[in-house]
Coordinates of C-alpha atoms and ligand atoms in Angstrom, one line a residue:
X1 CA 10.6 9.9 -21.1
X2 CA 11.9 8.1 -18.1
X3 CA 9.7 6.5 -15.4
X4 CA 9.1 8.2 -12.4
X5 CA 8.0 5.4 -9.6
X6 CA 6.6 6.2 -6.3
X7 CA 6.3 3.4 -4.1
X8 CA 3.5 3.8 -1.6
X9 CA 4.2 2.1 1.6
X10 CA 7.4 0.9 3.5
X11 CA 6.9 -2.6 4.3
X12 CA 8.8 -5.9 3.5
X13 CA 6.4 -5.7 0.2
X14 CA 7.8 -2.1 -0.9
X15 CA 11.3 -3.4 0.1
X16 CA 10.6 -6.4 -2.1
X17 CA 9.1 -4.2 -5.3
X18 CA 12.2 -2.0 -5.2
X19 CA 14.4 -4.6 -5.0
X20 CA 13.4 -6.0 -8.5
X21 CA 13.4 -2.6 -9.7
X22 CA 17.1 -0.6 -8.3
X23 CA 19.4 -0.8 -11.0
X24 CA 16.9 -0.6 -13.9
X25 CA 17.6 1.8 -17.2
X26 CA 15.3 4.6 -17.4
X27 CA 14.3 4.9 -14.0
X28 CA 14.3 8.8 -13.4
X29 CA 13.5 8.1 -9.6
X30 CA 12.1 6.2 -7.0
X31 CA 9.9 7.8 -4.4
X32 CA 8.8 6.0 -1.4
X33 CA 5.4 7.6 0.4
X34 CA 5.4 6.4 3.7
X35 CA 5.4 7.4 7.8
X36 CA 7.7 5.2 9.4
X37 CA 11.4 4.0 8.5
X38 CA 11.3 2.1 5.2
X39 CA 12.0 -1.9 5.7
X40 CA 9.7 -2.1 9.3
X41 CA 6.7 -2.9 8.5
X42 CA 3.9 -4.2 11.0
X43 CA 4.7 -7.7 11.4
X44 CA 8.6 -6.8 10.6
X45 CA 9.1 -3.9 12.4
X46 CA 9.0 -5.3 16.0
X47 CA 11.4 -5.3 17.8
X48 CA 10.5 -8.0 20.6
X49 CA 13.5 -10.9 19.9
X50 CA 10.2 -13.9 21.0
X51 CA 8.3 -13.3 18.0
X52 CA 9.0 -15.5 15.5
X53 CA 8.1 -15.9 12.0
X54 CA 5.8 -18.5 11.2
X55 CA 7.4 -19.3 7.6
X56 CA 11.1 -20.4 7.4
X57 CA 14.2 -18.8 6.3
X58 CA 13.8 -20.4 2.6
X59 CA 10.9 -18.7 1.9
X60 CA 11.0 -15.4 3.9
X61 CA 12.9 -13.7 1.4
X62 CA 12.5 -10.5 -0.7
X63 CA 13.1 -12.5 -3.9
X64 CA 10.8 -15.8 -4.4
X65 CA 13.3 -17.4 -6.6
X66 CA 16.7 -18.9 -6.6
X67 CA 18.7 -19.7 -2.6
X68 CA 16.9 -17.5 -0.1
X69 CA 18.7 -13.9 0.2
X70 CA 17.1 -13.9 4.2
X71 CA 19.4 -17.4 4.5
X72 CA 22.1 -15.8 2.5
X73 CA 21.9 -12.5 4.7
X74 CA 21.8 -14.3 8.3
X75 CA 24.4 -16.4 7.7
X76 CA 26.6 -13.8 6.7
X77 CA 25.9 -12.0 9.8
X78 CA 27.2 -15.0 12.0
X79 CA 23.6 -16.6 13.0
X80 CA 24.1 -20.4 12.6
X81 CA 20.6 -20.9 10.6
X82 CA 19.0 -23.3 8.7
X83 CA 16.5 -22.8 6.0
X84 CA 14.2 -24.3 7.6
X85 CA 14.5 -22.4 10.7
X86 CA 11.4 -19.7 11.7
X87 CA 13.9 -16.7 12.6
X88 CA 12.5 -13.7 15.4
X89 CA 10.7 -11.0 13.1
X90 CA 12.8 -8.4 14.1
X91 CA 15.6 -9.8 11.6
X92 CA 13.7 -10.2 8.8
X93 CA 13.1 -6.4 9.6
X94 CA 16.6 -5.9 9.8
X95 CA 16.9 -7.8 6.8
X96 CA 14.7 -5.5 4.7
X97 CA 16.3 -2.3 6.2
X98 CA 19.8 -3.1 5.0
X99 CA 18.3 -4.4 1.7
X100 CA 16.9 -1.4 1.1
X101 CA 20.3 0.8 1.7
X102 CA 21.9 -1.5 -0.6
X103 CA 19.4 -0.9 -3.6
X104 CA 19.0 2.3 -2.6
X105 CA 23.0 2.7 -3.9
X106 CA 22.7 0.2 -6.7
X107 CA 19.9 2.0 -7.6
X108 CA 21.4 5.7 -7.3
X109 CA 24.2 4.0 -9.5
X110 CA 21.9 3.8 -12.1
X111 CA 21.4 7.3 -12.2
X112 CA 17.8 7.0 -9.9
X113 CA 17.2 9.3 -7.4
X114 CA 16.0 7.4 -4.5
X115 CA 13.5 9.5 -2.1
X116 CA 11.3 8.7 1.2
X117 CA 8.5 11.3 1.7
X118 CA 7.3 10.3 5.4
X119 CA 3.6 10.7 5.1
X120 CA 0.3 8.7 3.9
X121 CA -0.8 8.3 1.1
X122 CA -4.5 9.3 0.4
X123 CA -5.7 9.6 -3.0
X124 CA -3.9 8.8 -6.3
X125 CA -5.4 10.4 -9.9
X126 CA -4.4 10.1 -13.2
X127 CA -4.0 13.4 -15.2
X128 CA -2.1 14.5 -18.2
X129 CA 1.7 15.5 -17.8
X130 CA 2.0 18.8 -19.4
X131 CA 5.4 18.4 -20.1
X132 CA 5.0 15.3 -22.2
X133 CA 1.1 15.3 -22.5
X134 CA 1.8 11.6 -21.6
X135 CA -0.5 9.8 -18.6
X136 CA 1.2 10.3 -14.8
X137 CA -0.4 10.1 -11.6
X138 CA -0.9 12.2 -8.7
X139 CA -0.5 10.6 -5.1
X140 CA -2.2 12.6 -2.7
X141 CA -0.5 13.0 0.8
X142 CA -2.1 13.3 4.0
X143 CA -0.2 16.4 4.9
X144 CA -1.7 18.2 2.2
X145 CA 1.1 17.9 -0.5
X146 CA 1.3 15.7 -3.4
X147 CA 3.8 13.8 -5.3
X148 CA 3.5 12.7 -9.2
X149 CA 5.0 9.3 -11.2
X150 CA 4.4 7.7 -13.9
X151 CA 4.3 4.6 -12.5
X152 CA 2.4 3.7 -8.5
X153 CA 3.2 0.9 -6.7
X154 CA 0.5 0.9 -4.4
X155 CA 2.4 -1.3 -1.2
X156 CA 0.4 -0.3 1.9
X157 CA -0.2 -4.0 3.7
X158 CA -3.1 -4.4 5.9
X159 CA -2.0 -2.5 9.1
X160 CA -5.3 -1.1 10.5
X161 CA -6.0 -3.3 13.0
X162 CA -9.7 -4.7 12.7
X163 CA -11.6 -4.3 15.9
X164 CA -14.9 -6.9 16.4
X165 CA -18.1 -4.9 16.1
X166 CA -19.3 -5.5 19.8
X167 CA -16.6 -4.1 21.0
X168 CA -16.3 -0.3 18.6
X169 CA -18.7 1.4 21.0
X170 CA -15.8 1.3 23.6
X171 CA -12.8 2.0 21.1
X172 CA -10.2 4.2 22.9
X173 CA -11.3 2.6 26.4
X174 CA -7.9 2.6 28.5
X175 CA -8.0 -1.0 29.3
X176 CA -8.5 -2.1 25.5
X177 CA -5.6 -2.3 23.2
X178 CA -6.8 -2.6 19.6
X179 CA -3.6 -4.4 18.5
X180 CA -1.0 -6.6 20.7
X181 CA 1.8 -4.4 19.0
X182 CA 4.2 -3.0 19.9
X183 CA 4.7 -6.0 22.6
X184 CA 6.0 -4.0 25.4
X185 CA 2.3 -2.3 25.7
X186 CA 1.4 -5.9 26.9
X187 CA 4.5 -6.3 28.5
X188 CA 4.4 -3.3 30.8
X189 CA 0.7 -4.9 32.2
X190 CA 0.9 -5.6 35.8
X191 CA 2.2 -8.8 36.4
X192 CA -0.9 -10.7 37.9
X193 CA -3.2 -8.8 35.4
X194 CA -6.2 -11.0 33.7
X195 CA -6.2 -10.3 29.9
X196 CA -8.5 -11.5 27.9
X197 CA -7.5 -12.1 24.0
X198 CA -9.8 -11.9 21.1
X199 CA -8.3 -13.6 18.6
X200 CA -6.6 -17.2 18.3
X201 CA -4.4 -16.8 15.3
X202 CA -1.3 -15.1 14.5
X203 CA -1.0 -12.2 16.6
X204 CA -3.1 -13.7 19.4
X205 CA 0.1 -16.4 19.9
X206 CA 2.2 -13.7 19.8
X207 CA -0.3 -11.7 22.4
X208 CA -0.1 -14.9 24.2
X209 CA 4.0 -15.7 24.0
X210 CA 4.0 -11.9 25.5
X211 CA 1.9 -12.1 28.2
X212 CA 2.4 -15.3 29.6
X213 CA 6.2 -15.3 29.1
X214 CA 6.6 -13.2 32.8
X215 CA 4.5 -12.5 35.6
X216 CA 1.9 -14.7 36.4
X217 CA -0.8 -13.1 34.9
X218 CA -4.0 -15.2 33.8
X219 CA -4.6 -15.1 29.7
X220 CA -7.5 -16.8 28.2
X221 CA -7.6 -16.7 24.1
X222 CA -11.0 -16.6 22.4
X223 CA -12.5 -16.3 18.8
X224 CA -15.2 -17.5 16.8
X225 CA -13.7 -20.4 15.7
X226 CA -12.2 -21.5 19.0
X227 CA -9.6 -23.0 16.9
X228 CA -5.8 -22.6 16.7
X229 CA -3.3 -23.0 14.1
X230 CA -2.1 -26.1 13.2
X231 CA 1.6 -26.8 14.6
X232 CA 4.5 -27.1 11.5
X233 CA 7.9 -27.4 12.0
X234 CA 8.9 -25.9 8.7
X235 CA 7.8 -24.3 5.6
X236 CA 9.9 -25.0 3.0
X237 CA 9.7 -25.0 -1.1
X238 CA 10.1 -28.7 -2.5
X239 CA 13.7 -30.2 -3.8
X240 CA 10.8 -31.6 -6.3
X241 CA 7.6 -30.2 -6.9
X242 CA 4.8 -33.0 -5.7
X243 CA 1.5 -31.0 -7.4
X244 CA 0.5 -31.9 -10.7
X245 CA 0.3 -28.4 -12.5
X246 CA -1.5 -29.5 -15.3
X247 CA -4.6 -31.0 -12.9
X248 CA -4.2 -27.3 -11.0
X249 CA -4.1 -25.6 -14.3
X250 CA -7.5 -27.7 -15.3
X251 CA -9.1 -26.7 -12.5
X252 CA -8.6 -22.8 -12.8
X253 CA -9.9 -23.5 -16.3
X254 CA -13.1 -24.6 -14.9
X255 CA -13.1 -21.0 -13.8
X256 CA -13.0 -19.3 -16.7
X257 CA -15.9 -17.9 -18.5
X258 CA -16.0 -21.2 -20.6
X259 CA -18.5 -22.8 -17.6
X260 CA -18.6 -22.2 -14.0
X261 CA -16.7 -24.9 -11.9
X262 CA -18.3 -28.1 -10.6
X263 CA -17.4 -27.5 -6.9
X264 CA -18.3 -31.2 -6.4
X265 CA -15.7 -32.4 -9.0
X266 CA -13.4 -29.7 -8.3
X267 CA -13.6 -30.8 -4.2
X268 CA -12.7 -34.2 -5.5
X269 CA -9.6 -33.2 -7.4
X270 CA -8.1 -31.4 -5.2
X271 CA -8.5 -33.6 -2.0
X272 CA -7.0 -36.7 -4.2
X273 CA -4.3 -34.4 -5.5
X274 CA -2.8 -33.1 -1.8
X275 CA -3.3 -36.7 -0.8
X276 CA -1.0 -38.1 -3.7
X277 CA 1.7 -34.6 -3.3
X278 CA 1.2 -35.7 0.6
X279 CA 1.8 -39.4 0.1
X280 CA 4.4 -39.0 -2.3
X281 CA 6.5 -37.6 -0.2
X282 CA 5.5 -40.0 3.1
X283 CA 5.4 -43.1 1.6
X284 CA 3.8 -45.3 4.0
X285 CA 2.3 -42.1 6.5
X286 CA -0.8 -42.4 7.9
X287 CA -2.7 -38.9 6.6
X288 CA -5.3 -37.6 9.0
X289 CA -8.3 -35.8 8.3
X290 CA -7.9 -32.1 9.0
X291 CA -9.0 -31.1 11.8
X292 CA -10.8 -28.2 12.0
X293 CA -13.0 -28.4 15.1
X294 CA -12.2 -30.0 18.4
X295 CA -11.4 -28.7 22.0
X296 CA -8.5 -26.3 21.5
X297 CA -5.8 -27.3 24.2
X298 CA -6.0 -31.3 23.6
X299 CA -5.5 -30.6 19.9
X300 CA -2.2 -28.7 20.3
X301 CA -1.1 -31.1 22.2
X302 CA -1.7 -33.7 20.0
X303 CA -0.5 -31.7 17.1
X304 CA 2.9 -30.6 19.3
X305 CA 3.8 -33.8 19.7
X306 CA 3.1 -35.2 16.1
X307 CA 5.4 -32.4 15.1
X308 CA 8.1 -33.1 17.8
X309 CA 7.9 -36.8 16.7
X310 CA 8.6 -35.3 12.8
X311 CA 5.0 -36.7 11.8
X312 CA 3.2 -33.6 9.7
X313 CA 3.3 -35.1 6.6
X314 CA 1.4 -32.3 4.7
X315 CA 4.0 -29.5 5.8
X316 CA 6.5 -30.3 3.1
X317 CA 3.7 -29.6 0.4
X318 CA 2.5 -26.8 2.0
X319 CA 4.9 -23.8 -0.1
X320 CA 4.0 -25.1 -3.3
X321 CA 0.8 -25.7 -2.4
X322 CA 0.1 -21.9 -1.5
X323 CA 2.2 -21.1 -4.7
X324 CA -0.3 -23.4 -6.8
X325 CA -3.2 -21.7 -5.0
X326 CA -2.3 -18.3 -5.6
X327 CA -0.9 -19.1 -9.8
X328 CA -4.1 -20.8 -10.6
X329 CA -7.1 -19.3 -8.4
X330 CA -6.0 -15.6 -9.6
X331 CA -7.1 -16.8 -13.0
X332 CA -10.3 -17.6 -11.8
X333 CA -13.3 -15.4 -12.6
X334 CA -14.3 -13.1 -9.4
X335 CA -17.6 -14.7 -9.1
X336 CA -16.3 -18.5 -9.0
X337 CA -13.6 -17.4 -6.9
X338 CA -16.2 -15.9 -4.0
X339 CA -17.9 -19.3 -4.4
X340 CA -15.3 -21.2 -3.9
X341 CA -12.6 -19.8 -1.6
X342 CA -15.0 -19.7 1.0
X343 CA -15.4 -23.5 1.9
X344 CA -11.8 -23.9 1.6
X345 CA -11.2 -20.9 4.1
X346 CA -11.1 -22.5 7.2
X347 CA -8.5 -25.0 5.7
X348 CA -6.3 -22.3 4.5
X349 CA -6.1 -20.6 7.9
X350 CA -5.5 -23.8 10.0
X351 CA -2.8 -25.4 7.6
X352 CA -1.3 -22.4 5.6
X353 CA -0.9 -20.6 8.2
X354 CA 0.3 -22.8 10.9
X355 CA 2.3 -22.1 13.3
X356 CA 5.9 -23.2 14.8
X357 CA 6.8 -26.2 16.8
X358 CA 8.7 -23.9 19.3
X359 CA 5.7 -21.5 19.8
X360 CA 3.4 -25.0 19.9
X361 CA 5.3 -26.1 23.1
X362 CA 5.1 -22.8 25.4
X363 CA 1.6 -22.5 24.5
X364 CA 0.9 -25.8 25.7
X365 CA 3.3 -25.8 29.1
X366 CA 1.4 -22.4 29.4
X367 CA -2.3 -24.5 29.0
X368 CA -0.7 -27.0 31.2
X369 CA 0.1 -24.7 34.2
X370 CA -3.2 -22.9 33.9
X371 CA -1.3 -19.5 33.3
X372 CA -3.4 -19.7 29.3
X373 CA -6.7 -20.6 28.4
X374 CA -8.3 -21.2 25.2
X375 CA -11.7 -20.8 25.9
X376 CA -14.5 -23.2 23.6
X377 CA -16.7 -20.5 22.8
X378 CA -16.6 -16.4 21.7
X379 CA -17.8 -14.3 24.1
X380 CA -21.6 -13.1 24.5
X381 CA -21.1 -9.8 25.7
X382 CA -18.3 -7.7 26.7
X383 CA -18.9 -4.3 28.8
X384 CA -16.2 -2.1 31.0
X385 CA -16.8 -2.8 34.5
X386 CA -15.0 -0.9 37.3
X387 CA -11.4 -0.2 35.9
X388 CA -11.9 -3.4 33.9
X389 CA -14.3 -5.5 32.0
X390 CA -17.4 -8.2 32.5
X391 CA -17.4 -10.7 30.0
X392 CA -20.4 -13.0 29.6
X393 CA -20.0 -16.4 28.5
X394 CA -22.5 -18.7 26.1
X395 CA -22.5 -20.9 29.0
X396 CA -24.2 -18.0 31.2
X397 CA -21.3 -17.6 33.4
X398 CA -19.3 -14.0 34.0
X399 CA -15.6 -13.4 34.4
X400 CA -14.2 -10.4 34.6
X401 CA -10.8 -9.4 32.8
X402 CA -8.4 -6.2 33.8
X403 CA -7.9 -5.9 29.9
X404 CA -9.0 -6.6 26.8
X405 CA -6.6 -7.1 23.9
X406 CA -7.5 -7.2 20.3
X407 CA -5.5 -9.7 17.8
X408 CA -8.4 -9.8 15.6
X409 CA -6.7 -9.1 12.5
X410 CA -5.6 -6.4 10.2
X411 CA -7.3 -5.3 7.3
X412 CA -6.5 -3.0 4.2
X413 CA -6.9 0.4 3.7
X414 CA -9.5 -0.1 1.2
X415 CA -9.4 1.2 -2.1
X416 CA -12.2 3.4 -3.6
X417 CA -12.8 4.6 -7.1
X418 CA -13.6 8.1 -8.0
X419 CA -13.9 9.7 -11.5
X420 CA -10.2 9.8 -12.3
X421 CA -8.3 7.6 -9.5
X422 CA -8.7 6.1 -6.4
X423 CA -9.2 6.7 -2.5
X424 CA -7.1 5.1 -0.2
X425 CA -8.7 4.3 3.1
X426 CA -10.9 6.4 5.1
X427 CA -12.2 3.9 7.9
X428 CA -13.7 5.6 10.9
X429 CA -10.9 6.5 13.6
X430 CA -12.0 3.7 15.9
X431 CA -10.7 1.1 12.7
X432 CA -14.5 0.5 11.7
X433 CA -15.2 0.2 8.0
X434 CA -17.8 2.8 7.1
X435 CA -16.0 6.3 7.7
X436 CA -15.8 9.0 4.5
X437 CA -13.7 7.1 2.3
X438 CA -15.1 3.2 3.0
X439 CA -18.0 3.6 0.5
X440 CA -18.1 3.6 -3.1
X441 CA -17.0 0.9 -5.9
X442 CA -13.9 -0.9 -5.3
X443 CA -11.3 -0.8 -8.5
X444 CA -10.5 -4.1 -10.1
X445 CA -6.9 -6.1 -9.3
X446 CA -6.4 -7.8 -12.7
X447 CA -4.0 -11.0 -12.9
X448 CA -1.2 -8.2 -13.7
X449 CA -1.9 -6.9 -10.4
X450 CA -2.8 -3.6 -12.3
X451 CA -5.7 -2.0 -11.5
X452 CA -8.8 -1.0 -13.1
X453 CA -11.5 1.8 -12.2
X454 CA -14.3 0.4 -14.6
X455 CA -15.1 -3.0 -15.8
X456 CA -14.5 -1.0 -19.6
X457 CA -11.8 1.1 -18.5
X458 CA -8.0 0.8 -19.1
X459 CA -6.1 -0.6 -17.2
X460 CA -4.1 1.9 -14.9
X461 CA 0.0 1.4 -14.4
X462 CA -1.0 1.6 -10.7
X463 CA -0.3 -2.1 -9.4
X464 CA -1.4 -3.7 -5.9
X465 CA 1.0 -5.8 -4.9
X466 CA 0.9 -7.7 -1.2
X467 CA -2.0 -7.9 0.6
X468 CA -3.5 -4.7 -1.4
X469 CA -3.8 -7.4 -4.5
X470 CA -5.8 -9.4 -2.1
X471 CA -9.1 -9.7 -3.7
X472 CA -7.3 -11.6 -6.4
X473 CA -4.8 -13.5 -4.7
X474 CA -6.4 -15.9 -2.0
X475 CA -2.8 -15.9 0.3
X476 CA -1.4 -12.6 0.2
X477 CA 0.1 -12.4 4.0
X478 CA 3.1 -14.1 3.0
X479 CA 6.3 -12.4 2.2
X480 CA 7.0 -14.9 -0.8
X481 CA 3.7 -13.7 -2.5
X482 CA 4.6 -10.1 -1.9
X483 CA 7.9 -10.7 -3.8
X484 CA 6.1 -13.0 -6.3
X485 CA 4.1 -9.8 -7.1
X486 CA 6.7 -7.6 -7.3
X487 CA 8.7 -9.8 -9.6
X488 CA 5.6 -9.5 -12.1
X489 CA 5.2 -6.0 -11.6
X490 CA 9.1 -5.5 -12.6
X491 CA 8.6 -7.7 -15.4
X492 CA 6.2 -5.3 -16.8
X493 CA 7.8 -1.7 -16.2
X494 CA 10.6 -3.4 -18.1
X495 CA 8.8 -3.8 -20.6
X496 CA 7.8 -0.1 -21.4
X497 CA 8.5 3.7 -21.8
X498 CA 6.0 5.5 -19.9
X499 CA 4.0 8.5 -21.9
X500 CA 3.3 5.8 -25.0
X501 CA 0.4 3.8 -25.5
X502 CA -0.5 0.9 -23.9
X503 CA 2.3 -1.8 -25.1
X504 CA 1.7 -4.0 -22.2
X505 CA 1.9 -7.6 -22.8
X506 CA -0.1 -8.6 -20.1
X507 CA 2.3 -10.8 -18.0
X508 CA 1.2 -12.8 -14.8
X509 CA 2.6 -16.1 -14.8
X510 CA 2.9 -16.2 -10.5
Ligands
FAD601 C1 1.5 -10.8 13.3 C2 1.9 -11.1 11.9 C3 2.9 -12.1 11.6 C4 3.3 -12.3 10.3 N1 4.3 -13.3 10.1 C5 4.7 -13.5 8.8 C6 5.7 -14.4 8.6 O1 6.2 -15.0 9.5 N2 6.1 -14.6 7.3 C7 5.5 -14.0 6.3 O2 5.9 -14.2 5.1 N3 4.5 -13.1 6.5 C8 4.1 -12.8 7.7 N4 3.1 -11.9 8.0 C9 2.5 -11.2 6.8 C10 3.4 -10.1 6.5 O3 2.8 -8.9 7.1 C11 3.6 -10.0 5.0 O4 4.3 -11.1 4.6 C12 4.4 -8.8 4.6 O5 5.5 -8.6 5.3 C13 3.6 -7.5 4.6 O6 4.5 -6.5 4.2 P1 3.8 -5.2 3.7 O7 4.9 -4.3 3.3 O8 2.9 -5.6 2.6 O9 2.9 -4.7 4.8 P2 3.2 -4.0 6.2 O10 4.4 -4.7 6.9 O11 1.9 -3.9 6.9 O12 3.7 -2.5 5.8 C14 2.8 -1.6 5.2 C15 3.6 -0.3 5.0 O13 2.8 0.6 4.3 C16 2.7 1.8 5.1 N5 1.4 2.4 4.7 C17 0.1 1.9 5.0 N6 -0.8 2.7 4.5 C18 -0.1 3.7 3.9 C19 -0.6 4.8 3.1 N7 -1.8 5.1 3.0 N8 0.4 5.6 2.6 C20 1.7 5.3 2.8 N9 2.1 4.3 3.4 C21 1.2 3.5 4.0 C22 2.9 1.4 6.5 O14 3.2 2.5 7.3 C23 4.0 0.4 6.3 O15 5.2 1.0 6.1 C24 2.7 -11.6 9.3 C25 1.7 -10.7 9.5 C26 1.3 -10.4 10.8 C27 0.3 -9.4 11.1

């Protein structure tokens, strides 16, 4: 029996899964389950030329290993790049679009039969193929109809937009925007608006880089943290690796159900082991403390001109860092990983997911001018006000805004098990957790990235790859990971005829 995949989701990470797969023996067909155009995703699929990717070329490609295919494909498009460069988004979308055309043939040259149902997925459940009496799935579809395979790629991102608690009694207000996407919903504001930004990661720069790029309207960024990114003028994987493996290996052995980990010892290691990868490859650098408090705007600056000067000695081991992170922590058991991850999370998002040099300088000509604000503190309260909104400060002052715009991340459609499959998402319609489908026990991502229903079940050939494998992987928003995961995943429906028993040789190996 030949394997019939469906693919559910049209992202950069279901562009990267097929990719490894188009071309394969024995692949009946391909189905792709999703609502928009296959290769524009949510942080892909804009099509605003300022926002830029915060990784470079080399590692903003649909394959992880070997020169990077996103260099490869600019360059033969005319675009002088570098692979250091962070290209606009909007190319790696039209990266991933043509990429899938072209496997789409190589893989209809195989004999697959390449398909795009445009609809969600909602449900996926195992039940016995007459035909064959071997195991196939069922993906449920929003619209009512179904589609079966043998095999689920389960691709769907995190593209519901998270909205903060305070603020879900007024979801679907006219002057709150849940997302700052797509960009020219913030760019059609009036031009002397006053927006106020919750957020100060990501997708709050770009909200920012939108809003303050024309007009003169008045932007003031605020989160929890108060914190933004760190600046980077690169991300790029080592000529040689700097991280002792073995050390890295040791410590996810400390996870294992030998002994939990000594987070004292294991705090050690790893700070002496990013110094050493750091100073190796800065001899002589002077390697600050991170910094992850401080007053927002003198910070960037600082950080802006560090990076201008070409002083960040920890970017360069920043890639194989996040590689190391994801290969060893995975291995981890769940319960060491909760304890751990944790204290290292505000790290991760400052450094990991820094952002570019280019983006560091408007930001801070925008602080400069007064046009931005990065305000120290979150807000108190938040209530609609006239046409707009009064927003109290921990400082006991009011301001009043003419919008609200949410960059407060994205989450996953959560997965839910039932007796013979899984749920897929079901938050309320305001993008709360809680609605129908948000309750119930959570299947298991195993290293293989296959899931499992019940700690003594099988494991299912339904893989979460991307930010779906998330509860395993610590740094899933990354394209490389995506296509990391899908590598493995390819690896292992090579290795098997669907409707036998389990042959599996469980391969990770990230
Ligand atoms: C603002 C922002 C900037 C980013 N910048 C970078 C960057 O510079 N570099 C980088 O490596 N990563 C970046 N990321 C992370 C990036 O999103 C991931 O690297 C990767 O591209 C995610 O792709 P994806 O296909 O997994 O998800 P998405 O791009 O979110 O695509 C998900 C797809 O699944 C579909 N879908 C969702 N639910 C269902 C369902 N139930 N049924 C069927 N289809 C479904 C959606 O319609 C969509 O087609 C960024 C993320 C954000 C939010």
């Amino acid at each position: 029996m030949s394997k019939q995949i469906v693919i559910i989701g049209g992202g950069a990470t279901a562009v990267s899964a097929f990719a490894h797969l188009a071309g394969s023996s024995g692949v009946e067909r391909v189905t792709f389950v999703a609502p928009g155009p296959i290769g524009l995703g949510t942080a892909f699929g804009t099509t605003d030329p300022a926002l830029l990717c915060n990784t470079s070329v080399d590692v903003t490609a649909l394959k992880a290993d070997g020169r990077s295919d996103f260099l490869d494909y600019l360059a033969s498009r005319g675009h002088p790049v570098h692979r250091a460069d962070f290209a606009p988004r909007y190319l790696v979308g039209q990266y991933c679009r043509e990429r899938f055309w072209q496997y789409s043939d190589t893989a209809r040259r195989a004999g697959t039969r390449v398909t795009h149902i445009r609809d969600r997925a909602v449900a996926i459940d195992r039940h016995t193929d007459t035909d064959t009496d071997g195991t196939a799935y069922r993906v449920a579809l929003a619209g009512g109809g179904s589609v079966t395979g043998t095999d689920i790629l389960f691709c769907a991102g995190a593209d519901n937009p998270v909205l903060p608690p305070e603020l879900r009694p007024y979801a679907g207000h006219p002057r709150l925007m849940a997302t700052p996407y797509p960009s020219h919903k913030l760019r059609a504001l009036p031009a002397d608006a006053r927006v106020l930004v919750l957020g100060t990661k990501l997708s709050a720069i770009d909200a920012a880089v939108t809003l303050c790029r024309t007009g003169n309207r008045r932007t003031v960024m605020t989160s929890p943290s108060g914190m933004l990114p760190a600046v980077r003028n690169r991300l790029v994987r080592p000529a040689t690796p700097r991280l002792r493996q073995d050390v890295w290996a040791a410590l996810a052995a400390s996870g294992t159900p030998e002994g939990p980990a000594d987070d004292t010892a294991l705090d050690r290691t790893v700070a002496r082991e990013l110094l050493s990868a750091i100073r190796a490859g800065a001899p002589g650098a002077r390697v600050a403390r991170p910094r992850l408090s401080g007053r927002p705007a003198p910070l960037l600056r600082e950080e802006r001109h560090r990076a201008a000067a070409g002083r960040i000695p920890w970017e360069d081991v920043m890639a194989e860092l996040i590689d190391t992170v994801n290969a060893q922590v995975s291995r981890w058991r769940a319960d060491v990983r909760a304890r751990v991850l944790p204290r290292y999370r505000a790290l991760m998002t400052r450094y990991i997911s820094a952002f570019p040099l280019r983006n560091a300088t408007l930001l801070d000509g925008w602080l400069t001018e007064g046009r931005l604000r990065v305000a120290p503190r979150y807000p108190e309260r938040m209530e609609p006000s006239g046409t707009g909104w009064s927003v109290r400060w921990p400082d006991g002052t009011t301001e009043t805004f003419d919008h609200i715009v949410c960059a407060s991340g994205y989450r996953v459609a959560p997965l839910t098990t039932t007796a013979t499959g899984v749920r897929i998402g079901g938050e309320a319609a305001d993008g709360a957790a809680g609605g129908a489908g948000d309750a119930g026990p959570r299947p298991e991502i195993l290293e293989t990235l296959r899931i499992r229903l019940r700690p003594d079940g099988p494991a299912e050939r339904i893989w979460a790859l991307g930010a779906g494998a998330g509860s395993r992987f610590p740094i899933v928003n990354y394209l490389r990971a995506a296509a990391q995961h899908a590598a493995v995943v390819a690896d292992q429906l090579g290795q098997y005829s669907p409707g036998t028993t389990e042959p599996l040789a469980e391969r990770t190996a990230l």
